Tab-separated table of N, CA and C in Angstrom:
chain	number	residue	atom	x	y	z
G	173	UNK	N	49.686	119.502	95.457
G	173	UNK	CA	50.630	120.387	96.109
G	173	UNK	C	51.332	119.611	97.226
G	174	UNK	N	52.638	119.703	97.284
G	174	UNK	CA	53.444	119.009	98.289
G	174	UNK	C	53.772	119.959	99.427
G	175	UNK	N	53.463	119.546	100.641
G	175	UNK	CA	53.752	120.364	101.816
G	175	UNK	C	55.181	120.125	102.270
G	176	UNK	N	55.847	121.166	102.735
G	176	UNK	CA	57.190	120.951	103.263
G	176	UNK	C	57.123	120.083	104.514
G	177	UNK	N	58.063	119.162	104.650
G	177	UNK	CA	58.058	118.246	105.789
G	177	UNK	C	59.305	118.446	106.629
G	178	UNK	N	59.113	118.177	107.882
G	178	UNK	CA	60.273	118.187	108.769
G	178	UNK	C	61.006	116.866	108.594
G	179	UNK	N	62.280	116.936	108.514
G	179	UNK	CA	63.060	115.725	108.375
G	179	UNK	C	63.674	115.370	109.719
G	180	UNK	N	63.771	114.085	109.958
G	180	UNK	CA	64.408	113.613	111.181
G	180	UNK	C	65.860	113.342	110.853
G	181	UNK	N	66.743	113.995	111.574
G	181	UNK	CA	68.167	113.839	111.325
G	181	UNK	C	68.813	113.113	112.491
G	182	UNK	N	69.726	112.202	112.178
G	182	UNK	CA	70.489	111.512	113.203
G	182	UNK	C	71.915	112.031	113.142
G	183	UNK	N	72.391	112.516	114.248
G	183	UNK	CA	73.771	112.974	114.311
G	183	UNK	C	74.480	112.189	115.400
G	184	UNK	N	75.737	111.920	115.179
G	184	UNK	CA	76.503	111.196	116.192
G	184	UNK	C	77.888	111.805	116.301
G	185	UNK	N	78.482	111.563	117.448
G	185	UNK	CA	79.848	112.023	117.676
G	185	UNK	C	80.502	111.067	118.649
G	186	UNK	N	81.807	111.074	118.650
G	186	UNK	CA	82.554	110.222	119.564
G	186	UNK	C	82.941	111.016	120.798
G	187	UNK	N	82.834	110.377	121.953
G	187	UNK	CA	83.231	111.045	123.189
G	187	UNK	C	83.774	110.002	124.155
G	188	UNK	N	84.372	110.483	125.216
G	188	UNK	CA	84.883	109.626	126.283
G	188	UNK	C	84.218	110.072	127.580
G	189	UNK	N	83.111	109.408	127.985
G	189	UNK	CA	82.383	109.858	129.169
G	189	UNK	C	83.209	109.701	130.444
G	190	UNK	N	83.088	110.677	131.336
G	190	UNK	CA	83.789	110.657	132.616
G	190	UNK	C	82.762	110.342	133.698
G	191	UNK	N	82.914	109.174	134.314
G	191	UNK	CA	82.026	108.765	135.399
G	191	UNK	C	82.876	108.390	136.603
G	192	UNK	N	82.229	108.195	137.745
G	192	UNK	CA	82.962	107.782	138.945
G	192	UNK	C	83.626	106.429	138.733
G	193	UNK	N	82.944	105.524	138.063
G	193	UNK	CA	83.503	104.198	137.790
G	193	UNK	C	84.780	104.312	136.957
G	194	UNK	N	84.733	105.139	135.933
G	194	UNK	CA	85.896	105.319	135.055
G	194	UNK	C	87.050	105.972	135.819
G	195	UNK	N	86.736	106.939	136.670
G	195	UNK	CA	87.790	107.581	137.466
G	195	UNK	C	88.435	106.587	138.422
G	196	UNK	N	87.652	105.664	138.984
G	196	UNK	CA	88.224	104.628	139.848
G	196	UNK	C	89.127	103.693	139.055
G	197	UNK	N	88.728	103.360	137.833
G	197	UNK	CA	89.568	102.522	136.972
G	197	UNK	C	90.879	103.237	136.670
G	198	UNK	N	90.802	104.516	136.329
G	198	UNK	CA	92.015	105.292	136.050
G	198	UNK	C	92.915	105.341	137.281
G	199	UNK	N	92.328	105.546	138.446
G	199	UNK	CA	93.096	105.590	139.695
G	199	UNK	C	93.799	104.257	139.934
G	200	UNK	N	93.107	103.147	139.678
G	200	UNK	CA	93.707	101.822	139.856
G	200	UNK	C	94.856	101.594	138.884
G	201	UNK	N	94.658	101.983	137.642
G	201	UNK	CA	95.711	101.793	136.632
G	201	UNK	C	96.941	102.609	136.998
G	202	UNK	N	96.730	103.885	137.326
G	202	UNK	CA	97.870	104.748	137.659
G	202	UNK	C	98.546	104.303	138.952
G	203	UNK	N	97.762	103.799	139.906
G	203	UNK	CA	98.340	103.325	141.167
G	203	UNK	C	99.189	102.083	140.988
G	204	UNK	N	98.876	101.270	139.985
G	204	UNK	CA	99.621	100.041	139.751
G	204	UNK	C	100.868	100.216	138.904
G	205	UNK	N	101.077	101.383	138.357
G	205	UNK	CA	102.249	101.608	137.503
G	205	UNK	C	103.500	101.857	138.339
G	206	UNK	N	104.613	101.402	137.833
G	206	UNK	CA	105.899	101.649	138.493
G	206	UNK	C	106.346	103.080	138.199
G	207	UNK	N	106.835	103.736	139.262
G	207	UNK	CA	107.327	105.104	139.096
G	207	UNK	C	108.804	105.206	139.478
G	208	UNK	N	109.497	104.105	139.406
G	208	UNK	CA	110.910	104.086	139.781
G	208	UNK	C	111.762	104.951	138.854
G	209	UNK	N	111.343	105.090	137.627
G	209	UNK	CA	112.121	105.873	136.657
G	209	UNK	C	112.207	107.347	137.045
G	210	UNK	N	111.298	107.810	137.882
G	210	UNK	CA	111.318	109.224	138.280
G	210	UNK	C	112.545	109.533	139.131
G	211	UNK	N	112.919	108.600	140.003
G	211	UNK	CA	114.059	108.828	140.904
G	211	UNK	C	115.389	108.308	140.349
G	212	UNK	N	115.368	107.705	139.197
G	212	UNK	CA	116.590	107.148	138.612
G	212	UNK	C	117.510	108.282	138.168
G	213	UNK	N	118.730	108.372	138.744
G	213	UNK	CA	119.640	109.472	138.387
G	213	UNK	C	120.210	109.356	136.970
G	214	UNK	N	120.103	108.191	136.359
G	214	UNK	CA	120.648	107.997	135.012
G	214	UNK	C	119.690	108.482	133.918
G	215	UNK	N	118.462	108.817	134.296
G	215	UNK	CA	117.466	109.261	133.318
G	215	UNK	C	117.311	110.774	133.431
G	216	UNK	N	117.353	111.448	132.293
G	216	UNK	CA	117.167	112.898	132.273
G	216	UNK	C	115.745	113.261	132.717
G	217	UNK	N	115.600	114.462	133.254
G	217	UNK	CA	114.294	114.915	133.735
G	217	UNK	C	113.281	114.946	132.594
G	218	UNK	N	113.694	115.420	131.437
G	218	UNK	CA	112.763	115.483	130.302
G	218	UNK	C	112.329	114.086	129.865
G	219	UNK	N	113.258	113.129	129.882
G	219	UNK	CA	112.899	111.752	129.525
G	219	UNK	C	111.949	111.146	130.558
G	220	UNK	N	112.208	111.425	131.837
G	220	UNK	CA	111.328	110.917	132.898
G	220	UNK	C	109.926	111.513	132.753
G	221	UNK	N	109.875	112.810	132.462
G	221	UNK	CA	108.566	113.443	132.279
G	221	UNK	C	107.844	112.855	131.068
G	222	UNK	N	108.566	112.646	129.973
G	222	UNK	CA	107.949	112.061	128.778
G	222	UNK	C	107.414	110.660	129.063
G	223	UNK	N	108.157	109.881	129.859
G	223	UNK	CA	107.688	108.542	130.227
G	223	UNK	C	106.424	108.637	131.090
G	224	UNK	N	106.442	109.558	132.060
G	224	UNK	CA	105.269	109.757	132.911
G	224	UNK	C	104.066	110.191	132.078
G	225	UNK	N	104.299	111.142	131.192
G	225	UNK	CA	103.217	111.649	130.342
G	225	UNK	C	102.642	110.534	129.477
G	226	UNK	N	103.509	109.720	128.885
G	226	UNK	CA	103.031	108.633	128.031
G	226	UNK	C	102.242	107.609	128.842
G	227	UNK	N	102.709	107.297	130.058
G	227	UNK	CA	101.967	106.381	130.932
G	227	UNK	C	100.585	106.942	131.260
G	228	UNK	N	100.538	108.240	131.536
G	228	UNK	CA	99.265	108.873	131.873
G	228	UNK	C	98.307	108.843	130.684
G	229	UNK	N	98.804	109.187	129.503
G	229	UNK	CA	97.963	109.182	128.296
G	229	UNK	C	97.464	107.773	127.998
G	230	UNK	N	98.347	106.779	128.078
G	230	UNK	CA	97.936	105.395	127.826
G	230	UNK	C	96.879	104.939	128.832
G	231	UNK	N	97.055	105.319	130.093
G	231	UNK	CA	96.082	104.952	131.130
G	231	UNK	C	94.728	105.595	130.851
G	232	UNK	N	94.741	106.843	130.423
G	232	UNK	CA	93.481	107.526	130.096
G	232	UNK	C	92.790	106.861	128.917
G	233	UNK	N	93.547	106.459	127.913
G	233	UNK	CA	92.951	105.806	126.748
G	233	UNK	C	92.348	104.456	127.118
G	234	UNK	N	92.967	103.763	128.087
G	234	UNK	CA	92.425	102.480	128.532
G	234	UNK	C	91.171	102.693	129.380
G	235	UNK	N	91.227	103.644	130.308
G	235	UNK	CA	90.110	103.860	131.239
G	235	UNK	C	88.916	104.528	130.561
G	236	UNK	N	89.179	105.557	129.795
G	236	UNK	CA	88.097	106.313	129.154
G	236	UNK	C	87.850	105.749	127.762
G	237	UNK	N	86.988	104.757	127.687
G	237	UNK	CA	86.705	104.135	126.401
G	237	UNK	C	85.885	105.085	125.534
G	238	UNK	N	86.179	105.040	124.249
G	238	UNK	CA	85.494	105.918	123.303
G	238	UNK	C	84.115	105.341	122.995
G	239	UNK	N	83.097	106.193	123.092
G	239	UNK	CA	81.729	105.769	122.819
G	239	UNK	C	81.109	106.691	121.787
G	240	UNK	N	80.214	106.112	121.003
G	240	UNK	CA	79.482	106.924	120.033
G	240	UNK	C	78.178	107.375	120.680
G	241	UNK	N	77.974	108.668	120.684
G	241	UNK	CA	76.766	109.244	121.257
G	241	UNK	C	75.995	109.885	120.120
G	242	UNK	N	74.729	109.558	120.041
G	242	UNK	CA	73.925	110.112	118.961
G	242	UNK	C	72.617	110.651	119.478
G	243	UNK	N	71.997	111.458	118.662
G	243	UNK	CA	70.665	111.946	118.996
G	243	UNK	C	69.882	112.167	117.716
G	244	UNK	N	68.583	112.082	117.875
G	244	UNK	CA	67.692	112.334	116.761
G	244	UNK	C	67.137	113.736	116.905
G	245	UNK	N	67.144	114.452	115.833
G	245	UNK	CA	66.604	115.803	115.848
G	245	UNK	C	65.474	115.873	114.839
G	246	UNK	N	64.296	116.260	115.315
G	246	UNK	CA	63.168	116.362	114.394
G	246	UNK	C	63.029	117.774	113.850
G	247	UNK	N	63.913	118.651	114.254
G	247	UNK	CA	63.833	120.027	113.804
G	247	UNK	C	64.878	120.278	112.723
G	248	UNK	N	64.461	120.865	111.636
G	248	UNK	CA	65.449	121.184	110.610
G	248	UNK	C	66.373	122.291	111.098
G	249	UNK	N	67.551	122.312	110.553
G	249	UNK	CA	68.487	123.364	110.930
G	249	UNK	C	67.981	124.701	110.399
G	250	UNK	N	68.094	125.709	111.241
G	250	UNK	CA	67.633	127.025	110.817
G	250	UNK	C	68.601	127.580	109.786
G	251	UNK	N	68.049	128.237	108.787
G	251	UNK	CA	68.899	128.770	107.732
G	251	UNK	C	69.206	130.244	107.930
G	252	UNK	N	68.753	130.825	109.025
G	252	UNK	CA	68.982	132.251	109.247
G	252	UNK	C	70.095	132.518	110.253
G	253	UNK	N	70.519	131.519	111.010
G	253	UNK	CA	71.542	131.731	112.034
G	253	UNK	C	72.915	131.783	111.368
G	254	UNK	N	73.605	132.922	111.511
G	254	UNK	CA	74.859	133.146	110.803
G	254	UNK	C	76.041	133.150	111.770
G	255	UNK	N	77.222	133.165	111.195
G	255	UNK	CA	78.444	133.251	112.004
G	255	UNK	C	78.485	134.559	112.789
G	256	UNK	N	78.009	135.631	112.181
G	256	UNK	CA	77.993	136.928	112.865
G	256	UNK	C	77.097	136.873	114.105
G	257	UNK	N	75.937	136.231	113.977
G	257	UNK	CA	75.052	136.079	115.132
G	257	UNK	C	75.715	135.239	116.224
G	258	UNK	N	76.408	134.191	115.819
G	258	UNK	CA	77.105	133.344	116.789
G	258	UNK	C	78.159	134.143	117.535
G	259	UNK	N	78.909	134.975	116.803
G	259	UNK	CA	79.943	135.794	117.438
G	259	UNK	C	79.345	136.812	118.409
G	260	UNK	N	78.249	137.446	118.002
G	260	UNK	CA	77.592	138.414	118.891
G	260	UNK	C	77.083	137.706	120.143
G	261	UNK	N	76.510	136.519	119.973
G	261	UNK	CA	75.990	135.758	121.117
G	261	UNK	C	77.117	135.362	122.066
G	262	UNK	N	78.247	134.921	121.528
G	262	UNK	CA	79.391	134.578	122.383
G	262	UNK	C	79.888	135.801	123.140
G	263	UNK	N	79.936	136.936	122.458
G	263	UNK	CA	80.343	138.193	123.089
G	263	UNK	C	79.360	138.561	124.201
G	264	UNK	N	78.077	138.420	123.931
G	264	UNK	CA	77.048	138.723	124.926
G	264	UNK	C	77.166	137.803	126.139
G	265	UNK	N	77.427	136.527	125.910
G	265	UNK	CA	77.601	135.590	127.026
G	265	UNK	C	78.785	135.982	127.897
G	266	UNK	N	79.878	136.401	127.262
G	266	UNK	CA	81.054	136.838	128.014
G	266	UNK	C	80.740	138.078	128.847
G	267	UNK	N	80.065	139.044	128.247
G	267	UNK	CA	79.713	140.273	128.974
G	267	UNK	C	78.777	139.946	130.137
G	268	UNK	N	77.812	139.063	129.921
G	268	UNK	CA	76.908	138.657	131.002
G	268	UNK	C	77.669	138.020	132.154
G	269	UNK	N	78.607	137.160	131.818
G	269	UNK	CA	79.405	136.499	132.851
G	269	UNK	C	80.233	137.513	133.641
G	270	UNK	N	80.848	138.455	132.935
G	270	UNK	CA	81.640	139.487	133.616
G	270	UNK	C	80.761	140.379	134.481
G	271	UNK	N	79.588	140.741	133.968
G	271	UNK	CA	78.695	141.602	134.750
G	271	UNK	C	78.186	140.873	135.996
G	272	UNK	N	77.840	139.601	135.848
G	272	UNK	CA	77.369	138.834	137.006
G	272	UNK	C	78.444	138.730	138.082
G	273	UNK	N	79.695	138.712	137.661
G	273	UNK	CA	80.784	138.586	138.626
G	273	UNK	C	81.145	139.920	139.272
G	274	UNK	N	81.218	141.005	138.479
G	274	UNK	CA	81.763	142.268	138.988
G	274	UNK	C	80.728	143.375	139.216
G	275	UNK	N	79.553	143.285	138.608
G	275	UNK	CA	78.471	144.270	138.790
G	275	UNK	C	78.904	145.716	138.518
G	276	UNK	N	79.626	145.930	137.435
G	276	UNK	CA	80.085	147.264	137.052
G	276	UNK	C	79.027	147.895	136.139
G	277	UNK	N	78.746	149.182	136.361
G	277	UNK	CA	77.698	149.878	135.606
G	277	UNK	C	78.017	149.907	134.112
G	278	UNK	N	79.281	150.135	133.762
G	278	UNK	CA	79.664	150.168	132.345
G	278	UNK	C	79.405	148.819	131.673
G	279	UNK	N	79.643	147.736	132.405
G	279	UNK	CA	79.365	146.409	131.849
G	279	UNK	C	77.861	146.209	131.638
G	280	UNK	N	77.067	146.771	132.534
G	280	UNK	CA	75.614	146.665	132.380
G	280	UNK	C	75.152	147.396	131.125
G	281	UNK	N	75.700	148.591	130.895
G	281	UNK	CA	75.355	149.344	129.683
G	281	UNK	C	75.797	148.596	128.428
G	282	UNK	N	77.017	148.069	128.464
G	282	UNK	CA	77.529	147.308	127.328
G	282	UNK	C	76.681	146.059	127.091
G	283	UNK	N	76.275	145.396	128.176
G	283	UNK	CA	75.416	144.218	128.067
G	283	UNK	C	74.091	144.566	127.398
G	284	UNK	N	73.482	145.661	127.825
G	284	UNK	CA	72.195	146.060	127.250
G	284	UNK	C	72.328	146.432	125.774
G	285	UNK	N	73.414	147.133	125.425
G	285	UNK	CA	73.638	147.498	124.021
G	285	UNK	C	73.874	146.251	123.163
G	286	UNK	N	74.675	145.327	123.680
G	286	UNK	CA	74.976	144.109	122.925
G	286	UNK	C	73.732	143.242	122.785
G	287	UNK	N	72.923	143.171	123.836
G	287	UNK	CA	71.678	142.405	123.781
G	287	UNK	C	70.740	142.988	122.728
G	288	UNK	N	70.631	144.309	122.698
G	288	UNK	CA	69.783	144.975	121.708
G	288	UNK	C	70.305	144.723	120.291
G	289	UNK	N	71.622	144.812	120.129
G	289	UNK	CA	72.228	144.555	118.818
G	289	UNK	C	71.968	143.113	118.379
G	290	UNK	N	72.088	142.169	119.314
G	290	UNK	CA	71.853	140.757	118.999
G	290	UNK	C	70.413	140.531	118.540
G	291	UNK	N	69.460	141.116	119.266
G	291	UNK	CA	68.053	140.962	118.888
G	291	UNK	C	67.774	141.576	117.520
G	292	UNK	N	68.360	142.744	117.264
G	292	UNK	CA	68.158	143.416	115.987
G	292	UNK	C	68.762	142.610	114.838
G	293	UNK	N	69.980	142.115	115.027
G	293	UNK	CA	70.629	141.318	113.978
G	293	UNK	C	69.885	140.006	113.748
G	294	UNK	N	69.343	139.425	114.812
G	294	UNK	CA	68.572	138.198	114.669
G	294	UNK	C	67.299	138.470	113.859
G	295	UNK	N	66.636	139.578	114.147
G	295	UNK	CA	65.440	139.968	113.401
G	295	UNK	C	65.782	140.156	111.924
G	296	UNK	N	66.882	140.861	111.655
G	296	UNK	CA	67.280	141.101	110.256
G	296	UNK	C	67.618	139.797	109.538
G	297	UNK	N	68.328	138.911	110.224
G	297	UNK	CA	68.716	137.644	109.602
G	297	UNK	C	67.488	136.789	109.289
G	298	UNK	N	66.534	136.745	110.220
G	298	UNK	CA	65.301	135.990	109.971
G	298	UNK	C	64.535	136.589	108.799
G	299	UNK	N	64.425	137.889	108.807
G	299	UNK	CA	63.696	138.590	107.745
G	299	UNK	C	64.321	138.289	106.379
G	300	UNK	N	65.648	138.345	106.325
G	300	UNK	CA	66.364	138.090	105.075
G	300	UNK	C	66.137	136.646	104.605
G	301	UNK	N	66.199	135.700	105.534
G	301	UNK	CA	66.000	134.294	105.179
G	301	UNK	C	64.569	134.040	104.721
G	302	UNK	N	63.602	134.651	105.391
G	302	UNK	CA	62.204	134.456	105.006
G	302	UNK	C	61.906	135.107	103.660
G	303	UNK	N	62.489	136.272	103.407
G	303	UNK	CA	62.320	136.907	102.097
G	303	UNK	C	62.894	136.022	100.996
G	304	UNK	N	64.023	135.401	101.281
G	304	UNK	CA	64.644	134.498	100.313
G	304	UNK	C	63.741	133.288	100.061
G	305	UNK	N	63.127	132.768	101.126
G	305	UNK	CA	62.205	131.639	100.984
G	305	UNK	C	61.004	132.025	100.131
G	306	UNK	N	60.484	133.217	100.357
G	306	UNK	CA	59.332	133.685	99.583
G	306	UNK	C	59.697	133.844	98.111
G	307	UNK	N	60.858	134.418	97.828
G	307	UNK	CA	61.267	134.620	96.438
G	307	UNK	C	61.511	133.304	95.715
G	308	UNK	N	61.969	132.276	96.435
G	308	UNK	CA	62.261	130.987	95.810
G	308	UNK	C	61.041	130.075	95.735
G	309	UNK	N	59.924	130.492	96.298
G	309	UNK	CA	58.724	129.666	96.321
G	309	UNK	C	57.991	129.755	94.989
G	310	UNK	N	57.439	128.615	94.546
G	310	UNK	CA	56.679	128.630	93.294
G	310	UNK	C	55.275	129.195	93.510
G	311	UNK	N	54.672	128.942	94.657
G	311	UNK	CA	53.358	129.486	94.990
G	311	UNK	C	53.552	130.431	96.170
G	312	UNK	N	53.869	131.658	95.882
G	312	UNK	CA	54.314	132.583	96.917
G	312	UNK	C	53.219	132.958	97.902
G	313	UNK	N	51.961	132.952	97.491
G	313	UNK	CA	50.911	133.368	98.424
G	313	UNK	C	50.546	132.262	99.408
G	314	UNK	N	50.471	131.035	98.943
G	314	UNK	CA	49.927	129.980	99.783
G	314	UNK	C	51.015	129.146	100.456
G	315	UNK	N	51.867	128.553	99.675
G	315	UNK	CA	52.856	127.613	100.193
G	315	UNK	C	53.846	128.286	101.123
G	316	UNK	N	54.264	129.470	100.779
G	316	UNK	CA	55.284	130.144	101.567
G	316	UNK	C	54.775	130.515	102.947
G	317	UNK	N	53.537	130.956	103.039
G	317	UNK	CA	52.976	131.289	104.348
G	317	UNK	C	52.949	130.085	105.265
G	318	UNK	N	52.586	128.926	104.716
G	318	UNK	CA	52.547	127.695	105.513
G	318	UNK	C	53.957	127.299	105.936
G	319	UNK	N	54.924	127.374	105.016
G	319	UNK	CA	56.285	126.956	105.370
G	319	UNK	C	56.893	127.881	106.412
G	320	UNK	N	56.576	129.170	106.346
G	320	UNK	CA	57.092	130.090	107.363
G	320	UNK	C	56.473	129.808	108.721
G	321	UNK	N	55.192	129.485	108.743
G	321	UNK	CA	54.537	129.148	110.009
G	321	UNK	C	55.162	127.891	110.594
G	322	UNK	N	55.443	126.905	109.762
G	322	UNK	CA	56.045	125.666	110.257
G	322	UNK	C	57.468	125.893	110.747
G	323	UNK	N	58.202	126.792	110.115
G	323	UNK	CA	59.559	127.091	110.579
G	323	UNK	C	59.533	127.741	111.949
G	324	UNK	N	58.555	128.586	112.190
G	324	UNK	CA	58.466	129.302	113.464
G	324	UNK	C	58.011	128.392	114.586
G	325	UNK	N	57.194	127.393	114.283
G	325	UNK	CA	56.657	126.557	115.358
G	325	UNK	C	57.535	125.386	115.666
């Protein structure tokens, strides 16, 4: 009998880290650029702005070097988290932020209702995914119980 195993996944993405050193480099680059074109009466305002914008973008690309950032994840992706749950969670986060700022009673009620709905939908989604795992298992009594325990831990 083969036990389900956790797989180690490597994910990477490109980013441009913002540090004090990089901001100083950007400041130096922008400080060294000529800005005479801004006051030139022969250049249209839109052209001057486009030149300024292009200088700024080029300076940012030089200062903020692109780096690959990666991480190892030993946890498999959950198969029960759905787009609907993500939307409810985003809505709940927004309501929490508004309630923390304004302390309105109606927002508190809405927050509690949305929180309850989120927990209920999460329970249903997990239940549905686990039922699907049980139905697809070849040894439903033994193997499935172990795989569900490993998913939870």
